[in-house]
Amino acid sequence: MAKEQRTGPARRASDQGRLGRLSRERVLAAALALVDREGISALSMRRLGAELGVEAMALYRYAESKDALLDGLVEALYLELEEQLTAGADQGADWRAGLHRIARATYDVCLAHPQAVPLLATRLLAVPLARRPAAVLRDHERVIALLRRTGFDEATASAVFRAFTAWLLGYVSVELRPMVDNPDETDPAFRLGLHRLSPKELPTLRETAAALAERGGPEGLAAGLDALLDSFTSGSPSAASG
């Protein structure tokens, strides 16, 4: 009987926080803000509850587990991407321009939330297609539908989708890799920690490190994407014409 009293309605944790009643959107926004500030390791139900001014148990109505909360962060990133794409929609753009627009918006969202970007790999590696958040599935649909409307057959559209996704997420991951060893150093060599790299074993890496530390930016993203798409359109007049 005592156990029933602890789990019954009378013991239900309130979802009235310091900013008002909770919603899934508010919970995910607070979780993303926490991760932006302190990284994924800082995120827990207890810490998020404290941020929102509620007991941790109240959050389980919006994310049933820590994994579900992490999936929610992926959802939040894709919802932000969706907002950007909707705000700047250009229905008259050809398929290449459409892919470039999606890539640039994704790049911008990722650079705005670098601490959450690793989840785009770790969580999507763990979650089957049909169980991914709706915003993620809509992104998949957006890209594949664009390719099919262009004239690519199912197999080629799938191949382009995989290559496009791999290039985009891979490029962002390389852009966000930490390179600076000591941000307080003014000397470039010590700032990058080149003294930690063996000149005998790693001479080429030491020589190239300063260039590697520079981001490729949107220009590098676009150039690589064009090179990738060229490999699929050569010898395919209908697709190449857009």
XYZ file of N, CA and C in Angstrom:
726
model
N 0.834 -1.212 0.000
C 0.000 0.000 0.000
C 0.864 1.256 0.000
N 1.936 1.193 0.825
C 2.811 2.372 0.878
C 3.428 2.659 -0.474
N 3.782 1.581 -1.204
C 4.378 1.769 -2.522
C 3.406 2.435 -3.478
N 2.153 2.060 -3.435
C 1.141 2.672 -4.301
C 0.996 4.152 -4.004
N 1.105 4.542 -2.722
C 0.978 5.952 -2.381
C 2.152 6.761 -2.943
N 3.353 6.151 -2.984
C 4.510 6.887 -3.498
C 4.431 7.106 -5.002
N 3.793 6.173 -5.715
C 3.756 6.284 -7.165
C 2.425 6.802 -7.694
N 1.479 7.070 -6.837
C 0.159 7.516 -7.266
C 0.137 8.984 -7.599
N -1.042 9.502 -8.027
C -1.180 10.890 -8.444
C -0.756 11.889 -7.384
N -0.961 11.530 -6.094
C -0.632 12.479 -5.037
C 0.859 12.771 -4.991
N 1.678 11.851 -5.504
C 3.120 12.039 -5.482
C 3.666 12.552 -6.812
N 2.799 12.863 -7.740
C 3.260 13.305 -9.050
C 3.993 14.630 -8.942
N 5.179 14.681 -9.497
C 5.982 15.906 -9.427
C 5.339 16.994 -10.274
N 5.322 18.206 -9.746
C 4.720 19.322 -10.471
C 5.593 19.726 -11.654
N 4.934 20.105 -12.772
C 5.695 20.611 -13.912
C 5.512 22.114 -14.050
N 5.191 22.757 -12.921
C 5.110 24.213 -12.895
C 6.464 24.742 -12.459
N 7.262 25.218 -13.405
C 8.606 25.681 -13.098
C 8.651 27.167 -12.848
N 9.865 27.666 -12.673
C 10.021 29.097 -12.383
C 9.665 29.965 -13.579
N 9.666 29.367 -14.782
C 9.317 30.125 -15.981
C 7.911 29.791 -16.479
N 7.150 29.090 -15.654
C 5.802 28.700 -16.066
C 5.712 27.200 -16.261
N 4.558 26.749 -16.738
C 4.355 25.319 -16.925
C 5.262 24.791 -18.029
N 5.776 23.607 -17.804
C 6.684 23.008 -18.772
C 5.959 22.593 -20.045
N 6.715 22.503 -21.101
C 6.285 21.906 -22.367
C 7.503 21.199 -22.926
N 7.291 20.328 -23.888
C 8.439 19.637 -24.476
C 9.410 20.644 -25.087
N 8.872 21.662 -25.756
C 9.722 22.661 -26.389
C 10.574 23.395 -25.353
N 9.964 23.730 -24.213
C 10.700 24.449 -23.169
C 11.780 23.562 -22.551
N 11.457 22.301 -22.345
C 12.430 21.368 -21.772
C 13.625 21.209 -22.712
N 13.358 21.006 -24.004
C 14.442 20.809 -24.962
C 15.272 22.081 -25.138
N 14.610 23.226 -25.124
C 15.339 24.491 -25.253
C 16.277 24.695 -24.066
N 15.803 24.365 -22.869
C 16.642 24.503 -21.678
C 17.793 23.511 -21.712
N 17.524 22.288 -22.175
C 18.580 21.279 -22.277
C 19.650 21.712 -23.269
N 19.228 22.253 -24.405
C 20.186 22.700 -25.405
C 21.003 23.879 -24.892
N 20.358 24.794 -24.185
C 21.079 25.941 -23.630
C 22.124 25.482 -22.606
N 21.776 24.472 -21.803
C 22.713 23.945 -20.818
C 23.910 23.295 -21.505
N 23.644 22.500 -22.529
C 24.722 21.846 -23.269
C 25.588 22.877 -23.984
N 24.972 23.911 -24.541
C 25.739 24.985 -25.195
C 26.734 25.606 -24.219
N 26.313 25.802 -22.974
C 27.161 26.460 -21.979
C 28.221 25.534 -21.401
N 27.829 24.284 -21.101
C 28.701 23.442 -20.281
C 29.028 22.080 -20.885
N 28.466 21.760 -22.030
C 28.773 20.494 -22.661
C 27.805 19.384 -22.289
N 27.855 18.302 -23.055
C 26.921 17.197 -22.862
C 27.088 16.545 -21.501
N 28.321 16.504 -20.995
C 28.568 15.839 -19.712
C 27.835 16.509 -18.557
N 27.455 17.778 -18.724
C 26.755 18.494 -17.653
C 25.267 18.175 -17.618
N 24.767 17.533 -18.670
C 23.327 17.313 -18.776
C 22.901 16.082 -17.978
N 21.968 16.285 -17.073
C 21.315 15.207 -16.343
C 19.898 15.657 -16.031
N 19.043 14.720 -15.698
C 17.673 15.079 -15.364
C 17.651 16.004 -14.142
N 18.490 15.688 -13.161
C 18.514 16.512 -11.949
C 18.989 17.936 -12.260
N 20.056 18.038 -13.043
C 20.580 19.374 -13.361
C 19.588 20.157 -14.213
N 18.953 19.484 -15.176
C 17.981 20.173 -16.025
C 16.768 20.601 -15.210
N 16.349 19.737 -14.293
C 15.236 20.110 -13.423
C 15.556 21.359 -12.622
N 16.783 21.439 -12.114
C 17.192 22.619 -11.355
C 17.180 23.872 -12.235
N 17.584 23.711 -13.478
C 17.571 24.843 -14.412
C 16.156 25.376 -14.618
N 15.210 24.453 -14.664
C 13.814 24.818 -14.942
C 13.005 25.092 -13.679
N 13.578 24.773 -12.512
C 12.879 24.994 -11.257
C 11.836 23.954 -10.951
N 12.080 22.701 -11.360
C 11.147 21.607 -11.076
C 11.950 20.408 -10.576
N 11.228 19.434 -10.003
C 11.881 18.189 -9.633
C 12.250 17.424 -10.896
N 13.333 16.654 -10.801
C 13.774 15.881 -11.960
C 12.678 14.950 -12.465
N 11.879 14.394 -11.552
C 10.832 13.459 -11.953
C 9.829 14.095 -12.904
N 9.631 15.404 -12.817
C 8.666 16.078 -13.689
C 9.091 16.009 -15.146
N 10.393 15.862 -15.387
C 10.895 15.870 -16.761
C 10.600 14.580 -17.506
N 10.332 13.502 -16.772
C 10.115 12.215 -17.435
C 8.817 12.181 -18.231
N 7.960 13.175 -18.041
C 6.760 13.265 -18.885
C 7.101 13.811 -20.265
N 8.279 14.391 -20.415
C 8.679 14.990 -21.684
C 9.854 14.243 -22.332
N 10.573 13.471 -21.524
C 11.664 12.620 -22.027
C 11.763 11.448 -21.056
N 11.446 10.267 -21.532
C 11.289 9.123 -20.627
C 12.612 8.568 -20.105
N 13.740 9.018 -20.639
C 15.043 8.540 -20.209
C 16.105 9.541 -20.642
N 17.334 9.313 -20.169
C 18.434 10.177 -20.591
C 18.653 10.055 -22.101
N 18.546 8.834 -22.635
C 18.696 8.659 -24.078
C 17.625 9.430 -24.839
N 16.404 9.395 -24.327
C 15.316 10.135 -24.978
C 15.588 11.640 -24.933
N 16.197 12.097 -23.856
C 16.540 13.518 -23.756
C 17.616 13.877 -24.777
N 18.599 12.986 -24.953
C 19.641 13.226 -25.954
C 19.043 13.223 -27.361
N 18.109 12.300 -27.609
C 17.412 12.310 -28.904
C 16.638 13.610 -29.079
N 16.116 14.130 -27.974
C 15.405 15.403 -28.028
C 16.319 16.554 -28.418
N 17.580 16.498 -28.007
C 18.525 17.539 -28.412
C 18.783 17.478 -29.913
N 18.882 16.258 -30.445
C 19.008 16.116 -31.900
C 17.777 16.713 -32.581
N 16.617 16.417 -32.023
C 15.374 16.980 -32.562
C 15.408 18.502 -32.543
N 15.898 19.069 -31.438
C 15.952 20.534 -31.322
C 16.852 21.140 -32.396
N 17.976 20.491 -32.684
C 18.865 20.990 -33.732
C 18.172 20.958 -35.091
N 17.487 19.874 -35.384
C 16.821 19.759 -36.677
C 15.600 20.680 -36.778
N 14.949 20.954 -35.659
C 13.851 21.922 -35.676
C 14.380 23.322 -35.984
N 15.538 23.647 -35.430
C 16.148 24.942 -35.730
C 16.540 25.017 -37.206
N 17.071 23.911 -37.730
C 17.395 23.850 -39.154
C 16.138 24.053 -39.995
N 15.071 23.395 -39.603
C 13.811 23.507 -40.336
C 13.306 24.942 -40.347
N 13.434 25.627 -39.218
C 13.014 27.029 -39.140
C 13.826 27.892 -40.102
N 15.126 27.661 -40.150
C 15.973 28.440 -41.061
C 15.587 28.197 -42.516
N 15.352 26.951 -42.854
C 15.023 26.622 -44.238
C 13.653 27.168 -44.625
N 12.718 27.132 -43.702
C 11.377 27.662 -43.974
C 11.420 29.172 -44.152
N 12.203 29.834 -43.302
C 12.286 31.296 -43.369
C 12.915 31.761 -44.674
N 13.866 30.974 -45.209
C 14.548 31.389 -46.430
C 14.187 30.539 -47.625
N 12.990 29.952 -47.611
C 12.609 29.013 -48.669
C 12.616 29.683 -50.040
N 13.163 28.959 -51.010
C 13.176 29.422 -52.397
C 12.758 28.250 -53.267
N 11.466 28.137 -53.495
C 10.937 26.983 -54.199
C 11.388 26.917 -55.652
N 11.887 28.043 -56.185
C 12.293 28.042 -57.584
C 13.724 27.586 -57.802
N 14.460 27.350 -56.713
C 15.858 26.973 -56.848
C 15.990 25.581 -57.449
N 17.070 25.362 -58.249
C 17.289 24.030 -58.801
C 17.826 23.113 -57.707
N 18.034 21.848 -58.058
C 18.373 20.855 -57.031
C 19.729 21.125 -56.392
N 20.704 21.591 -57.187
C 22.008 21.901 -56.612
C 21.899 23.054 -55.614
N 21.205 24.104 -56.028
C 21.030 25.244 -55.128
C 20.285 24.814 -53.868
N 19.311 23.913 -54.033
C 18.570 23.414 -52.883
C 19.464 22.672 -51.908
N 20.345 21.809 -52.424
C 21.266 21.082 -51.551
C 22.266 22.023 -50.887
N 22.724 23.014 -51.627
C 23.637 23.987 -51.033
C 22.955 24.759 -49.901
N 21.684 25.097 -50.097
C 20.948 25.836 -49.064
C 20.788 24.987 -47.810
N 20.473 23.704 -47.980
C 20.335 22.799 -46.846
C 21.681 22.639 -46.136
N 22.753 22.475 -46.925
C 24.078 22.293 -46.342
C 24.500 23.525 -45.546
N 24.290 24.703 -46.103
C 24.716 25.927 -45.411
C 23.903 26.142 -44.133
N 22.610 25.881 -44.183
C 21.781 26.044 -42.983
C 22.206 25.053 -41.905
N 22.513 23.827 -42.304
C 22.973 22.820 -41.347
C 24.297 23.245 -40.728
N 25.193 23.745 -41.550
C 26.493 24.235 -41.087
C 26.295 25.347 -40.049
N 25.410 26.286 -40.333
C 25.180 27.407 -39.421
C 24.605 26.929 -38.086
N 23.657 26.003 -38.134
C 23.066 25.481 -36.899
C 24.124 24.754 -36.077
N 24.940 23.955 -36.727
C 25.972 23.194 -36.015
C 27.000 24.119 -35.376
N 27.422 25.159 -36.084
C 28.397 26.070 -35.502
C 27.803 26.901 -34.369
N 26.477 27.049 -34.365
C 25.817 27.757 -33.266
C 25.712 26.881 -32.020
N 25.776 25.559 -32.204
C 25.626 24.625 -31.079
C 26.710 23.547 -31.136
N 27.981 23.923 -31.099
C 29.057 22.944 -31.301
C 29.094 21.837 -30.268
N 28.677 22.139 -29.034
C 28.725 21.119 -27.989
C 27.733 19.984 -28.241
N 26.665 20.280 -28.973
C 25.632 19.264 -29.225
C 25.885 18.475 -30.500
N 26.794 18.953 -31.350
C 27.019 18.321 -32.655
C 27.399 16.842 -32.572
N 28.214 16.403 -31.592
C 28.538 14.974 -31.529
C 27.322 14.064 -31.466
N 26.209 14.578 -30.970
C 24.985 13.766 -30.889
C 24.449 13.411 -32.267
N 24.777 14.215 -33.274
C 24.305 13.918 -34.624
C 24.913 12.626 -35.146
N 26.045 12.253 -34.578
C 26.647 10.968 -34.939
C 26.250 9.884 -33.952
N 26.469 10.153 -32.658
C 26.264 9.091 -31.672
C 24.816 8.653 -31.558
N 23.882 9.575 -31.547
C 22.480 9.182 -31.384
C 21.901 8.606 -32.673
N 22.248 9.178 -33.822
C 21.708 8.639 -35.069
C 22.346 7.290 -35.400
N 23.505 7.001 -34.830
C 24.079 5.664 -34.979
C 23.323 4.648 -34.129
N 22.665 5.123 -33.076
C 22.008 4.218 -32.133
C 20.516 4.062 -32.383
N 19.942 4.946 -33.196
C 18.482 4.962 -33.362
C 18.108 4.540 -34.781
N 17.284 3.499 -34.946
C 16.860 3.075 -36.286
C 16.082 4.178 -36.999
N 16.060 4.093 -38.302
C 15.420 5.122 -39.126
C 14.027 5.489 -38.640
N 13.154 4.499 -38.482
C 11.745 4.769 -38.178
C 11.537 5.349 -36.785
N 12.547 5.257 -35.923
C 12.414 5.762 -34.561
C 13.091 7.117 -34.366
N 13.635 7.676 -35.417
C 14.276 8.981 -35.290
C 13.229 10.074 -35.109
N 13.598 11.197 -34.487
C 12.646 12.294 -34.295
C 12.047 12.754 -35.623
N 10.807 13.214 -35.547
C 10.087 13.608 -36.760
C 10.837 14.673 -37.551
N 11.493 15.609 -36.865
C 12.221 16.669 -37.570
C 13.397 16.096 -38.356
N 14.021 15.049 -37.841
C 15.120 14.389 -38.555
C 14.579 13.698 -39.804
N 13.462 13.004 -39.652
C 12.863 12.304 -40.790
C 12.410 13.291 -41.865
N 11.904 14.440 -41.449
C 11.507 15.451 -42.440
C 12.712 15.979 -43.204
N 13.855 16.061 -42.536
C 15.084 16.472 -43.235
C 15.482 15.422 -44.265
N 15.431 14.137 -43.884
C 15.716 13.071 -44.844
C 14.763 13.164 -46.041
N 13.483 13.339 -45.756
C 12.464 13.423 -46.806
C 12.745 14.604 -47.730
N 13.137 15.729 -47.141
C 13.395 16.947 -47.917
C 14.494 16.705 -48.955
N 15.577 16.087 -48.526
C 16.708 15.863 -49.426
C 16.375 14.824 -50.492
N 15.813 13.705 -50.064
C 15.525 12.624 -51.018
C 14.447 13.041 -52.013
N 13.418 13.739 -51.550
C 12.364 14.195 -52.460
C 12.919 15.173 -53.489
N 13.841 16.048 -53.067
C 14.477 16.989 -53.989
C 15.224 16.232 -55.086
N 15.936 15.194 -54.697
C 16.702 14.410 -55.672
C 15.791 13.629 -56.610
N 14.714 13.074 -56.087
C 13.810 12.310 -56.950
C 13.086 13.228 -57.936
N 12.711 14.427 -57.485
C 12.055 15.381 -58.390
C 13.001 15.798 -59.513
N 14.291 15.788 -59.222
C 15.288 16.172 -60.214
C 15.375 15.165 -61.355
N 15.053 13.915 -61.071
C 15.134 12.877 -62.086
C 16.045 11.723 -61.729
N 16.703 11.791 -60.569
C 17.505 10.653 -60.142
C 16.596 9.471 -59.838
N 17.020 8.277 -60.233
C 16.237 7.101 -59.866
C 16.466 6.798 -58.383
N 15.736 5.808 -57.877
C 15.763 5.521 -56.444
C 17.165 5.180 -55.946
N 17.871 4.341 -56.697
C 19.200 3.914 -56.271
C 20.183 5.084 -56.264
N 20.141 5.918 -57.317
C 21.073 7.040 -57.393
C 20.734 8.100 -56.350
N 19.446 8.353 -56.153
C 19.038 9.317 -55.130
C 19.520 8.876 -53.748
N 19.442 7.574 -53.484
C 19.915 7.052 -52.203
C 21.416 7.235 -52.067
N 22.140 6.992 -53.160
C 23.595 7.148 -53.122
C 23.984 8.608 -52.912
N 23.308 9.519 -53.587
C 23.591 10.946 -53.422
C 23.262 11.380 -51.994
N 22.131 10.902 -51.481
C 21.737 11.248 -50.112
C 22.796 10.820 -49.115
N 23.297 9.588 -49.251
C 24.319 9.097 -48.324
C 25.598 9.922 -48.443
N 26.012 10.208 -49.682
C 27.239 10.970 -49.884
C 27.091 12.410 -49.374
N 25.948 13.014 -49.646
C 25.672 14.379 -49.193
C 25.709 14.450 -47.665
N 25.053 13.511 -47.011
C 25.006 13.493 -45.549
C 26.388 13.263 -44.967
N 27.140 12.324 -45.566
C 28.479 12.024 -45.071
C 29.405 13.235 -45.206
N 29.359 13.896 -46.359
C 30.207 15.064 -46.565
C 29.836 16.183 -45.601
N 28.554 16.451 -45.468
C 28.090 17.563 -44.647
C 28.465 17.361 -43.177
N 28.118 16.220 -42.607
C 28.397 15.990 -41.196
C 29.901 15.788 -40.957
N 30.573 15.166 -41.914
C 32.016 15.014 -41.780
C 32.728 16.348 -41.815
N 32.305 17.226 -42.719
C 32.927 18.550 -42.835
C 32.731 19.343 -41.545
N 31.515 19.322 -41.030
C 31.238 20.052 -39.791
C 32.072 19.492 -38.641
N 32.195 18.170 -38.569
C 32.979 17.560 -37.494
C 34.436 17.985 -37.552
N 35.001 18.066 -38.759
C 36.388 18.510 -38.901
C 36.518 19.991 -38.544
N 35.542 20.792 -38.941
C 35.565 22.220 -38.614
C 35.591 22.460 -37.107
N 34.905 21.599 -36.372
C 34.736 21.823 -34.938
C 35.773 21.104 -34.080
N 36.684 20.346 -34.702
C 37.721 19.684 -33.911
C 38.601 20.727 -33.234
N 38.853 20.579 -31.940
C 39.728 21.545 -31.262
C 41.159 21.434 -31.763
N 41.776 22.561 -32.013
C 43.161 22.602 -32.491
C 44.070 23.386 -31.542
N 43.515 24.358 -30.839
C 44.323 25.220 -29.972
C 44.647 24.490 -28.676
N 45.921 24.414 -28.352
C 46.371 23.753 -27.132
C 46.346 24.695 -25.933
N 46.751 25.947 -26.156
C 46.785 26.924 -25.080
C 46.300 28.268 -25.616
N 45.042 28.619 -25.373
C 44.484 29.853 -25.940
C 45.127 31.128 -25.398
N 45.839 31.021 -24.275
C 46.481 32.211 -23.701
C 47.819 32.527 -24.361
N 48.342 31.608 -25.140
C 49.614 31.832 -25.823
C 49.419 32.723 -27.049
N 50.332 33.635 -27.258
C 50.282 34.500 -28.448
C 51.142 33.944 -29.580
N 52.181 33.196 -29.233
C 53.017 32.580 -30.257
C 52.247 31.442 -30.909
N 52.091 31.479 -32.241
C 51.270 30.459 -32.921
C 51.718 29.027 -32.642
N 53.033 28.802 -32.588
C 53.533 27.443 -32.379
C 53.139 26.915 -31.000
N 53.305 27.759 -29.981
C 52.945 27.334 -28.632
C 51.428 27.317 -28.451
N 50.744 28.205 -29.153
C 49.282 28.221 -29.080
C 48.716 26.890 -29.573
N 49.315 26.355 -30.622
C 48.865 25.074 -31.166
C 49.504 23.880 -30.458
N 50.511 24.142 -29.626
C 51.170 23.058 -28.916
C 52.073 22.225 -29.803
N 52.704 22.861 -30.790
C 53.549 22.107 -31.717
C 54.741 21.462 -31.021
N 55.128 22.000 -29.863
C 56.245 21.410 -29.118
C 55.885 20.018 -28.591
N 54.599 19.691 -28.610
C 54.164 18.373 -28.153
C 54.243 17.329 -29.271
N 54.451 17.773 -30.499
C 54.506 16.865 -31.644
C 55.961 16.594 -32.008
N 56.298 15.339 -32.134
C 57.681 14.959 -32.429
C 58.079 15.427 -33.831
N 59.146 16.244 -33.946
C 59.602 16.687 -35.272
C 60.169 15.539 -36.101
N 60.603 14.483 -35.430
C 61.173 13.341 -36.147
C 60.071 12.419 -36.675
N 59.067 12.156 -35.843
C 58.014 11.221 -36.227
C 56.877 11.887 -36.993
N 56.637 13.174 -36.730
C 55.472 13.856 -37.318
C 55.880 15.165 -38.000
N 56.890 15.148 -38.853
C 57.363 16.414 -39.445
C 56.329 17.084 -40.336
N 55.604 16.295 -41.130
C 54.637 16.885 -42.051
C 53.439 17.450 -41.301
N 52.993 16.747 -40.264
C 51.870 17.240 -39.463
C 52.243 18.539 -38.761
N 53.434 18.626 -38.215
C 53.884 19.866 -37.573
C 53.903 21.016 -38.567
N 54.386 20.736 -39.753
C 54.492 21.780 -40.777
C 53.124 22.261 -41.232
N 52.148 21.359 -41.242
C 50.828 21.663 -41.783
C 49.841 22.104 -40.706
N 50.192 21.982 -39.436
C 49.248 22.214 -38.342
C 48.596 23.594 -38.388
N 49.385 24.611 -38.701
C 48.818 25.970 -38.734
C 47.737 26.086 -39.792
N 47.949 25.470 -40.949
C 46.925 25.495 -42.000
C 45.706 24.675 -41.594
N 45.941 23.538 -40.908
C 44.827 22.713 -40.450
C 43.962 23.441 -39.421
N 44.582 24.342 -38.677
C 43.855 25.063 -37.634
C 42.884 26.089 -38.206
N 43.094 26.470 -39.460
C 42.176 27.414 -40.106
C 40.933 26.679 -40.590
N 39.778 27.213 -40.309
C 38.539 26.599 -40.774
C 38.346 26.814 -42.269
N 37.749 25.826 -42.893
C 37.449 25.943 -44.315
C 36.277 26.867 -44.576
N 35.397 27.008 -43.580
C 34.263 27.906 -43.684
C 33.228 27.461 -44.706
N 32.208 28.285 -44.929
C 31.168 27.953 -45.900
C 31.707 27.750 -47.312
N 32.810 28.448 -47.628
C 33.378 28.321 -48.976
C 33.923 26.913 -49.205
N 34.613 26.373 -48.205
C 35.115 25.011 -48.319
C 33.995 23.995 -48.384
N 32.953 24.237 -47.630
C 31.778 23.362 -47.658
C 31.175 23.339 -49.055
N 30.987 24.501 -49.641
C 30.366 24.604 -50.968
C 31.245 23.986 -52.049
N 32.551 24.245 -51.986
C 33.461 23.705 -53.006
C 33.482 22.178 -52.966
N 33.548 21.631 -51.767
C 33.549 20.174 -51.648
C 32.234 19.563 -52.089
N 31.134 20.241 -51.781
C 29.827 19.732 -52.183
C 29.691 19.736 -53.701
N 30.154 20.793 -54.350
C 30.094 20.829 -55.814
C 30.918 19.697 -56.431
N 32.101 19.468 -55.887
C 32.938 18.386 -56.405
C 32.249 17.037 -56.224
N 31.594 16.871 -55.099
C 30.874 15.626 -54.830
C 29.718 15.449 -55.813
N 28.934 16.488 -56.008
C 27.765 16.390 -56.885
C 28.178 16.193 -58.335
N 29.318 16.777 -58.727
C 29.807 16.582 -60.093
C 30.039 15.104 -60.394
N 30.473 14.365 -59.399
C 30.758 12.945 -59.618
C 29.494 12.145 -59.909
N 28.347 12.667 -59.499
C 27.087 11.969 -59.754
C 26.397 12.431 -61.035
N 26.739 13.619 -61.512
C 26.035 14.162 -62.667
C 26.766 13.980 -63.990
N 28.037 13.631 -63.943
C 28.759 13.431 -65.194
C 28.160 12.244 -65.936
N 27.786 12.510 -67.177
C 27.185 11.467 -68.004
C 25.705 11.256 -67.743
N 25.092 12.190 -66.966
C 23.648 12.077 -66.683
C 22.982 13.398 -67.021
N 22.696 13.630 -68.310
C 22.183 14.926 -68.756
C 20.925 15.369 -68.033
N 19.994 14.453 -67.784
C 18.723 14.865 -67.178
C 18.929 15.353 -65.763
N 19.795 14.681 -65.001
C 20.045 15.107 -63.637
C 20.890 16.362 -63.602
N 21.894 16.432 -64.449
C 22.810 17.571 -64.431
C 22.102 18.867 -64.815
N 21.048 18.767 -65.601
C 20.354 19.972 -66.051
C 19.550 20.612 -64.959
N 19.262 19.854 -63.839
C 18.486 20.395 -62.746
C 17.035 20.544 -63.105
